[in-house]
Short mmCIF file of C-alpha atoms in Angstrom, two decimals:
data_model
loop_
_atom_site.label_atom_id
_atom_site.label_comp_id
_atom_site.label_asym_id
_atom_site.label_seq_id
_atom_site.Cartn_x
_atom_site.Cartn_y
_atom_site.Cartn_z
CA UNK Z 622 118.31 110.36 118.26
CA UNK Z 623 115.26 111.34 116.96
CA UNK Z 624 115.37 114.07 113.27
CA UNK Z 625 112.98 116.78 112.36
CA UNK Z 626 109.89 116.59 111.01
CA UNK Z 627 109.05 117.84 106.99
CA UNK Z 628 106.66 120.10 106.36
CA UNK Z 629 103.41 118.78 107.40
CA UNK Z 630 100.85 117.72 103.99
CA UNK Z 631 97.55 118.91 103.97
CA UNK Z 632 95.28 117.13 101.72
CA UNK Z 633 91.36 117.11 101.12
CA UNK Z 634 89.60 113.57 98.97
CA UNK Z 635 87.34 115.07 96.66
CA UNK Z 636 83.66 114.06 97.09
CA UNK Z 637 82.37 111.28 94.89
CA UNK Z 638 78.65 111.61 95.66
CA UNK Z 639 76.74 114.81 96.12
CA UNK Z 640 74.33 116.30 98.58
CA UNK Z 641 71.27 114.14 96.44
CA UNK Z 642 72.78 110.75 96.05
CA UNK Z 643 73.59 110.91 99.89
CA UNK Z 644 70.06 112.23 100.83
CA UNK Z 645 68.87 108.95 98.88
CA UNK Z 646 71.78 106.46 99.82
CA UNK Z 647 70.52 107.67 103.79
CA UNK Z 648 66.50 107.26 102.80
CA UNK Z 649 67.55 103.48 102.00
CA UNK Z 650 69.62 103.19 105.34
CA UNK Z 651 67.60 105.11 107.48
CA UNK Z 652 65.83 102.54 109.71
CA UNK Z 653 69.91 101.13 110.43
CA UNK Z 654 70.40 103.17 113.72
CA UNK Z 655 67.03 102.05 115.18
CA UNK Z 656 67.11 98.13 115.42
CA UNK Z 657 66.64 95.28 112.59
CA UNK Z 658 64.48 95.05 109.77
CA UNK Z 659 62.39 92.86 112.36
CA UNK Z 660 62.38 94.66 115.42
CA UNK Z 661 62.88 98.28 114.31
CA UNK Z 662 60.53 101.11 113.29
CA UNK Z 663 59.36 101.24 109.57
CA UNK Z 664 61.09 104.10 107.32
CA UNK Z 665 57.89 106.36 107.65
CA UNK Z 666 58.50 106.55 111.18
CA UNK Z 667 61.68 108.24 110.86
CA UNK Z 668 62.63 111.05 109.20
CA UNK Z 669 66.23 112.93 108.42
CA UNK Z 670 66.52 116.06 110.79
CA UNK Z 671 69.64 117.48 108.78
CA UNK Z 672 72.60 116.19 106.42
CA UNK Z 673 75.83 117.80 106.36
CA UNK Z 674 78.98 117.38 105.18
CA UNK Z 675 82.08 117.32 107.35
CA UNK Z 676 86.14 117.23 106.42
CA UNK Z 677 87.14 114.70 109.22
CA UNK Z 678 91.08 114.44 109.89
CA UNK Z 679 92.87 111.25 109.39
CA UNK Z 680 96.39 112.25 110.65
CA UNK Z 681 98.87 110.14 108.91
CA UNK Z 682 103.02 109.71 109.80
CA UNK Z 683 105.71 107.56 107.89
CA UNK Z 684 108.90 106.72 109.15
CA UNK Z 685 112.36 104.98 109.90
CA UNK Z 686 113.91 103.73 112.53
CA UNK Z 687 117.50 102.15 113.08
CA UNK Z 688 119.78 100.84 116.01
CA UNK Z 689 122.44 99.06 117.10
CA UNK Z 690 122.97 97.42 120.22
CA UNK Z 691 124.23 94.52 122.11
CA UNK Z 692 121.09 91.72 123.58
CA UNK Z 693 121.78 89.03 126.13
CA UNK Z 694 121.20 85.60 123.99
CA UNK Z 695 121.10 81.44 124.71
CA UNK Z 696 121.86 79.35 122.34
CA UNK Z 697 121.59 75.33 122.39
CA UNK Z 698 123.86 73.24 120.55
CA UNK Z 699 124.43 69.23 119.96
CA UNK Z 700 127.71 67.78 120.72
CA UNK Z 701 129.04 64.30 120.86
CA UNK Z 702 128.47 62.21 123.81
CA UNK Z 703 131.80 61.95 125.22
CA UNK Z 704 131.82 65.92 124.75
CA UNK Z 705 131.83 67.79 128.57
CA UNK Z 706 132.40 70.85 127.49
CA UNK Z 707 132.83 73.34 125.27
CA UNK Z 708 135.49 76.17 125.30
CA UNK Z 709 134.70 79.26 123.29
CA UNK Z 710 137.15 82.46 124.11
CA UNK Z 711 138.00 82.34 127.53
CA UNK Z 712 134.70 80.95 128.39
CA UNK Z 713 133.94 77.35 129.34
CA UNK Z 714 130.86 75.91 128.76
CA UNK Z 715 129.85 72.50 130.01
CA UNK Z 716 127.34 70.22 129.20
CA UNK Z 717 124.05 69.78 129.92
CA UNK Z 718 122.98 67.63 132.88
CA UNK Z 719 120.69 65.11 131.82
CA UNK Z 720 117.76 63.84 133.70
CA UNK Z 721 116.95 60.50 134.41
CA UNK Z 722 115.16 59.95 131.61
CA UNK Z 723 116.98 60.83 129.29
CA UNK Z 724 119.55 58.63 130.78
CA UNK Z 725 117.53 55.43 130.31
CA UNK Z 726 115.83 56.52 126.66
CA UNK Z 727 118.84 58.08 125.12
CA UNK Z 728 121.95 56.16 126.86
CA UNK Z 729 125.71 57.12 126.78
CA UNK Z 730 125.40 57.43 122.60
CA UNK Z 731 122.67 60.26 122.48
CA UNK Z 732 124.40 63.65 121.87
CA UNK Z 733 124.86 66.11 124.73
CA UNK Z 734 123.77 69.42 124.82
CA UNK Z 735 125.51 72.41 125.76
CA UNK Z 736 123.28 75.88 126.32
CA UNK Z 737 125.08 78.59 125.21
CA UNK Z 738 124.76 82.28 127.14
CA UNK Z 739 126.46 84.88 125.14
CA UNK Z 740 125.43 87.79 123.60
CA UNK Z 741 124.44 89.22 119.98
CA UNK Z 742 125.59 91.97 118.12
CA UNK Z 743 122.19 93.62 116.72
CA UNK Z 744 121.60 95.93 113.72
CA UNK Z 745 118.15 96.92 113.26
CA UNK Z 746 116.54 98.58 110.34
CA UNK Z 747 112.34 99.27 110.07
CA UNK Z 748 110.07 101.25 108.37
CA UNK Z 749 106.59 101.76 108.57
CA UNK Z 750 103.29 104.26 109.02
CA UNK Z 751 100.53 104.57 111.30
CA UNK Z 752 97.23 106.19 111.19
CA UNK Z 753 94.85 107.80 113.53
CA UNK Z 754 91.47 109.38 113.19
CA UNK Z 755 90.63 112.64 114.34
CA UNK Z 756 89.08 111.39 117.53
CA UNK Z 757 92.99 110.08 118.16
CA UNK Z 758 91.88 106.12 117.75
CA UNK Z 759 94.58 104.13 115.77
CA UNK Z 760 92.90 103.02 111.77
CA UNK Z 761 93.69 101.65 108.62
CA UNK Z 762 94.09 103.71 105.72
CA UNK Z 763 92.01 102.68 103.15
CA UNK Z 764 92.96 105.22 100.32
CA UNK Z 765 95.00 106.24 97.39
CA UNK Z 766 96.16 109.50 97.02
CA UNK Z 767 96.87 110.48 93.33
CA UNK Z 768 95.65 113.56 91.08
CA UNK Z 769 92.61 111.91 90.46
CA UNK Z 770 91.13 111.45 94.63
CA UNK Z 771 92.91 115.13 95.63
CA UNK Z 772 91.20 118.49 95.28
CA UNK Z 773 93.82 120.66 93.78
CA UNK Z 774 93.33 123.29 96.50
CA UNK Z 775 93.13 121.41 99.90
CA UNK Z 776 94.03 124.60 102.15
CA UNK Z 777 91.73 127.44 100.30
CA UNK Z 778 89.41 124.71 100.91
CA UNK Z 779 89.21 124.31 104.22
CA UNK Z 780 89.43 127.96 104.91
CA UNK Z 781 86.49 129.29 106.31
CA UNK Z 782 84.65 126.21 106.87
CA UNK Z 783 85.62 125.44 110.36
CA UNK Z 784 82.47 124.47 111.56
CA UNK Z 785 82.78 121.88 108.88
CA UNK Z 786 86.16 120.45 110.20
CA UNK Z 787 87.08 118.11 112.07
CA UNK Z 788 90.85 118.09 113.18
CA UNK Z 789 92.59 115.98 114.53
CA UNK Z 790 92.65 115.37 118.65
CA UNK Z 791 96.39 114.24 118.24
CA UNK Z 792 99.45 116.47 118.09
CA UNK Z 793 102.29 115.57 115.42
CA UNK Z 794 104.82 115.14 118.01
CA UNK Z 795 102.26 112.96 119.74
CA UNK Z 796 101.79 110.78 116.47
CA UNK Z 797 105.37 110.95 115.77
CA UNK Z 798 106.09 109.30 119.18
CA UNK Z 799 103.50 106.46 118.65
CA UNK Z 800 105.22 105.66 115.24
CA UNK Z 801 108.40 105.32 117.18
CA UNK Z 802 107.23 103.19 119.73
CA UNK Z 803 105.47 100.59 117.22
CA UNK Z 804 108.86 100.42 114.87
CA UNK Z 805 110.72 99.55 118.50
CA UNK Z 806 107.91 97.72 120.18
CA UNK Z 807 109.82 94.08 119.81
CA UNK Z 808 113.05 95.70 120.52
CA UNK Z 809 114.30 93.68 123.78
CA UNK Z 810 114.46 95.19 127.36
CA UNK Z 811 117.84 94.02 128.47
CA UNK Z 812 120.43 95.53 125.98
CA UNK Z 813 123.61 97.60 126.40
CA UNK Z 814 125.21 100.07 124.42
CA UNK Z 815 122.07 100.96 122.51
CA UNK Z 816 122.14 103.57 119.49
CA UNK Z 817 118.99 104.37 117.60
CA UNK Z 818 118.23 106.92 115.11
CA UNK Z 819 114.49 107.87 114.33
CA UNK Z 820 113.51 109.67 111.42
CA UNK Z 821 109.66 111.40 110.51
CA UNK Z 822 109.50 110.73 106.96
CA UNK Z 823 106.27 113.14 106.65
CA UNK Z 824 103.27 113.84 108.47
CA UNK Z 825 99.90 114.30 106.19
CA UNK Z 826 96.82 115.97 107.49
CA UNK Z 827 93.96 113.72 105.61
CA UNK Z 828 90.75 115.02 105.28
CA UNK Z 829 87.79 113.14 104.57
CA UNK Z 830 84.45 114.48 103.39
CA UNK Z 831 81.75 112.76 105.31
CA UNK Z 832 77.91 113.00 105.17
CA UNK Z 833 76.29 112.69 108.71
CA UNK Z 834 72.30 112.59 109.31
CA UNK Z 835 70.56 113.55 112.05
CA UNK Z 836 67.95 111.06 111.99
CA UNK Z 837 64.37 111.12 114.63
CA UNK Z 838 62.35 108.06 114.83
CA UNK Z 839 59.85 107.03 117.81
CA UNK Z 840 59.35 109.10 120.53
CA UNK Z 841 62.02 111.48 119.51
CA UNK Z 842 65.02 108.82 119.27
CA UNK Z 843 67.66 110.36 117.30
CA UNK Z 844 70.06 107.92 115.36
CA UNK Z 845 72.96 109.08 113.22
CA UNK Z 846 73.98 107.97 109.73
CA UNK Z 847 77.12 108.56 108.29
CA UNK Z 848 78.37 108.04 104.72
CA UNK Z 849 81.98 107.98 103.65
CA UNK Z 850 81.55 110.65 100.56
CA UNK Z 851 85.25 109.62 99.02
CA UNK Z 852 84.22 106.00 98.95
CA UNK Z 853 80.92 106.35 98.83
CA UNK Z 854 80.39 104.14 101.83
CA UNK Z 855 78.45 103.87 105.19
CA UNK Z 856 80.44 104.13 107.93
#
């Protein structure tokens, strides 16, 4: 069974660099797209086309998930040698046959072994988030959100610049369905009498201001740059 989402959470990193200290921090860089400091054009043969600045979706879900069930199981344990088998309920479980070589190592005073095949009585509890960029590839989420990275207004924001946003490619029942399959990934195939329960914490819209240059260099190559304006980091 599988609860409601909350209200989805839009929020917007405020830039920590402006439009000047990313024209520079993408002078410095610029020959990166083109080849090595080696083998590459020199900086005056390239110059920056365009810079703009783009709010890029990271689309964010947190969850829980719980079940019980029942899991075929073997268990081995040690008994004496003059053990032949071992009676648990109404079942009856004999000993191991040994092989031959175990015959001549071990002789009559090594311990048998009796394999066990019963089956467990599961409870399982996990929670966990997962992260996907607006193009819909799984990523790691390296920021804190607090007062101090959010812009106050994260909607009235975005409003209007639409050419400047990049959503996300995933839907949130689509993320909400990959969260549930990686908190139940290791949960075995062969059980009976399965009950789950799979709750959407929250889903947060992320959205990441991001310089990208257009970049020309020999015979009209074009390279892109792009600069991570919350972190203030090529990317």
């Amino acid at each position: 069974m599988a609860r409601d989402a909350h209200d989805v959470r839009i929020v917007v990193l405020r830039t920590e660099m402006d439009e000047d200290a990313a024209a520079a921090a993408i002078e410095r860089k610029k020959t990166k797209p083109f080849g090595t400091v080696l083998f590459g054009p020199g900086r005056d043969e390239i110059r920056v086309s365009s810079i703009r600045v783009y709010y890029e979706c990271l689309l964010r879900a947190s969850g829980k998930y719980a079940a019980e069930y029942y899991r075929r199981a073997k268990y081995t344990i040690s008994v004496d040698s003059n053990v032949h088998g071992v009676m648990i309920g109404d079942g009856m479980f004999p000993v191991r046959t040994k092989s031959r070589l175990e015959r001549v190592f071990v002789g009559k005073k090594g311990k048998n072994k009796v394999d066990l095949n019963i089956e467990d009585h599961v409870f399982v509890e996990r929670e966990s988030d997962i992260t996907f960029d607006h193009h819909g590839k799984e990523s790691k989420f390296p920021y804190k959100l607090n007062s101090s990275t959010m812009e106050n207004y994260p909607k009235r924001l975005l409003e209007g610049t639409d050419s400047k946003v990049k959503r996300s490619s995933m839907t949130h029942g689509e993320i909400a369905k990959r969260l549930k399959h990686k908190l139940k990934k290791d949960l075995e195939g062969e059980v009976r009498d399965l009950e789950e329960e799979f709750t959407i914490r929250e889903i947060t819209e992320v959205y990441v201001p991001v310089y990208e240059a257009r970049l020309i260099g020999p015979r009209k190559k074009v390279g892109i740059l792009r600069i991570d304006a919350a972190r203030r980091r090529m990317i």
